[in-house]
């Protein structure tokens, strides 16, 4: 028969030796099994409803953006510097507004910065 008292003392002395040499006791590894259940049914939405309605909604332009589009519509060769002079906008604001209008699909630049021109893609902003 095993002496449980003796083995317990031996186990404790091994732990003390490991701590003395800077070694820590290794914890036992535990395996955990997780199961994920996903439910697709949402009570208020049908399967044909778009996920993001705001993507399909038109963009509301500010008066300043409408003014910029009107100016580019009137003069397709208008430079950003001249736009700033006519509107009183800072260069940074003009750059930001033009970048927004280009990204939104209202404005396109055709050709180079020096010899190119602007195209206003949609005129429905004038309504």
CSV table of C-alpha atoms in Angstrom, one decimal:
chain,number,residue,atom,x,y,z
A,1,UNK,CA,0.0,0.0,0.0
A,2,UNK,CA,1.0,3.5,-0.7
A,3,UNK,CA,1.7,6.0,2.1
A,4,UNK,CA,-0.4,9.0,1.2
A,5,UNK,CA,1.1,11.1,3.9
A,6,UNK,CA,4.6,10.4,2.6
A,7,UNK,CA,3.7,11.2,-1.0
A,8,UNK,CA,2.0,14.4,0.0
A,9,UNK,CA,5.2,15.6,1.8
A,10,UNK,CA,7.3,14.6,-1.2
A,11,UNK,CA,5.0,16.5,-3.6
A,12,UNK,CA,5.2,19.7,-1.4
A,13,UNK,CA,9.0,19.4,-1.3
A,14,UNK,CA,9.1,19.2,-5.1
A,15,UNK,CA,7.0,22.4,-5.3
A,16,UNK,CA,9.4,24.2,-2.8
A,17,UNK,CA,12.4,23.2,-4.9
A,18,UNK,CA,10.8,24.4,-8.1
A,19,UNK,CA,10.0,27.8,-6.5
A,20,UNK,CA,13.5,28.1,-5.1
A,21,UNK,CA,14.9,27.8,-8.6
A,22,UNK,CA,12.4,30.2,-10.1
A,23,UNK,CA,10.3,27.6,-11.7
A,24,UNK,CA,6.5,27.8,-11.3
A,25,UNK,CA,4.1,25.0,-11.2
A,26,UNK,CA,2.5,24.3,-14.6
A,27,UNK,CA,-1.3,24.4,-14.4
A,28,UNK,CA,-3.2,21.6,-16.0
A,29,UNK,CA,-4.6,22.3,-19.5
A,30,UNK,CA,-8.3,22.3,-19.7
A,31,UNK,CA,-10.3,21.8,-22.9
A,32,UNK,CA,-13.6,23.7,-23.3
A,33,UNK,CA,-16.0,23.0,-26.1
A,34,UNK,CA,-18.2,26.0,-27.1
A,35,UNK,CA,-21.2,25.8,-29.4
A,36,UNK,CA,-22.5,29.0,-31.1
A,37,UNK,CA,-26.1,29.1,-32.2
A,38,UNK,CA,-27.0,31.8,-34.7
A,39,UNK,CA,-30.6,32.7,-35.3
A,40,UNK,CA,-31.5,34.5,-38.6
A,41,UNK,CA,-35.1,35.3,-37.9
A,42,UNK,CA,-35.8,38.9,-36.8
A,43,UNK,CA,-39.4,39.6,-35.9
A,44,UNK,CA,-39.7,43.1,-37.5
A,45,UNK,CA,-37.8,42.6,-40.7
A,46,UNK,CA,-38.5,40.4,-43.7
A,47,UNK,CA,-35.8,38.6,-45.7
A,48,UNK,CA,-36.2,41.1,-48.6
A,49,UNK,CA,-35.5,44.2,-46.5
A,50,UNK,CA,-32.2,45.9,-47.2
A,51,UNK,CA,-29.7,45.7,-44.3
A,52,UNK,CA,-28.8,49.4,-44.4
A,53,UNK,CA,-31.5,51.7,-45.6
A,54,UNK,CA,-29.3,54.7,-45.4
A,55,UNK,CA,-27.1,53.4,-48.2
A,56,UNK,CA,-30.0,53.6,-50.6
A,57,UNK,CA,-31.1,57.0,-49.5
A,58,UNK,CA,-30.0,60.1,-51.4
A,59,UNK,CA,-27.3,62.2,-49.9
A,60,UNK,CA,-28.5,65.6,-48.6
A,61,UNK,CA,-26.1,68.2,-49.8
A,62,UNK,CA,-25.4,71.4,-47.9
A,63,UNK,CA,-26.0,74.8,-49.5
A,64,UNK,CA,-22.2,75.2,-49.8
A,65,UNK,CA,-21.9,71.9,-51.7
A,66,UNK,CA,-24.8,72.9,-54.0
A,67,UNK,CA,-23.1,76.2,-54.6
A,68,UNK,CA,-19.8,74.5,-55.5
A,69,UNK,CA,-21.6,72.1,-57.9
A,70,UNK,CA,-23.4,75.1,-59.5
A,71,UNK,CA,-20.1,76.9,-60.0
A,72,UNK,CA,-18.5,73.9,-61.6
A,73,UNK,CA,-21.6,73.4,-63.7
A,74,UNK,CA,-21.3,77.0,-64.9
A,75,UNK,CA,-17.5,76.9,-65.5
A,76,UNK,CA,-16.0,73.4,-66.1
A,77,UNK,CA,-12.5,74.9,-66.1
A,78,UNK,CA,-12.8,76.6,-62.7
A,79,UNK,CA,-9.7,76.1,-60.6
A,80,UNK,CA,-9.8,75.5,-56.9
A,81,UNK,CA,-8.0,78.8,-56.3
A,82,UNK,CA,-10.6,80.7,-58.3
A,83,UNK,CA,-13.4,78.8,-56.5
A,84,UNK,CA,-11.9,80.0,-53.1
A,85,UNK,CA,-11.8,83.6,-54.3
A,86,UNK,CA,-15.4,83.5,-55.5
A,87,UNK,CA,-16.9,81.8,-52.5
A,88,UNK,CA,-14.6,83.0,-49.7
A,89,UNK,CA,-13.8,79.4,-48.7
A,90,UNK,CA,-10.4,78.4,-47.4
A,91,UNK,CA,-8.3,76.1,-49.6
A,92,UNK,CA,-8.6,73.3,-47.0
A,93,UNK,CA,-12.4,73.6,-47.0
A,94,UNK,CA,-12.6,73.6,-50.8
A,95,UNK,CA,-10.4,70.5,-51.0
A,96,UNK,CA,-12.6,68.7,-48.4
A,97,UNK,CA,-15.8,69.6,-50.1
A,98,UNK,CA,-14.5,68.7,-53.6
A,99,UNK,CA,-13.3,65.4,-52.2
A,100,UNK,CA,-16.7,64.7,-50.7
A,101,UNK,CA,-18.5,65.5,-53.9
A,102,UNK,CA,-16.2,63.3,-55.9
A,103,UNK,CA,-16.6,60.4,-53.5
A,104,UNK,CA,-20.4,60.8,-53.5
A,105,UNK,CA,-20.4,60.7,-57.3
A,106,UNK,CA,-21.6,64.2,-58.0
A,107,UNK,CA,-18.3,65.6,-59.4
A,108,UNK,CA,-15.6,64.1,-61.6
A,109,UNK,CA,-12.3,65.5,-62.8
A,110,UNK,CA,-11.4,64.6,-66.4
A,111,UNK,CA,-7.8,65.0,-67.5
A,112,UNK,CA,-4.9,66.4,-65.6
A,113,UNK,CA,-4.9,69.1,-62.9
A,114,UNK,CA,-3.4,71.6,-65.3
A,115,UNK,CA,-5.4,71.0,-68.5
A,116,UNK,CA,-8.4,69.0,-67.3
A,117,UNK,CA,-11.9,70.0,-66.5
A,118,UNK,CA,-14.7,69.3,-64.1
A,119,UNK,CA,-17.9,67.4,-64.9
A,120,UNK,CA,-21.0,67.7,-62.7
A,121,UNK,CA,-22.4,64.1,-62.9
A,122,UNK,CA,-25.9,64.9,-61.6
A,123,UNK,CA,-27.9,68.1,-61.8
A,124,UNK,CA,-30.7,66.9,-59.5
A,125,UNK,CA,-29.1,68.9,-56.7
A,126,UNK,CA,-30.5,72.1,-58.2
A,127,UNK,CA,-34.1,71.2,-57.3
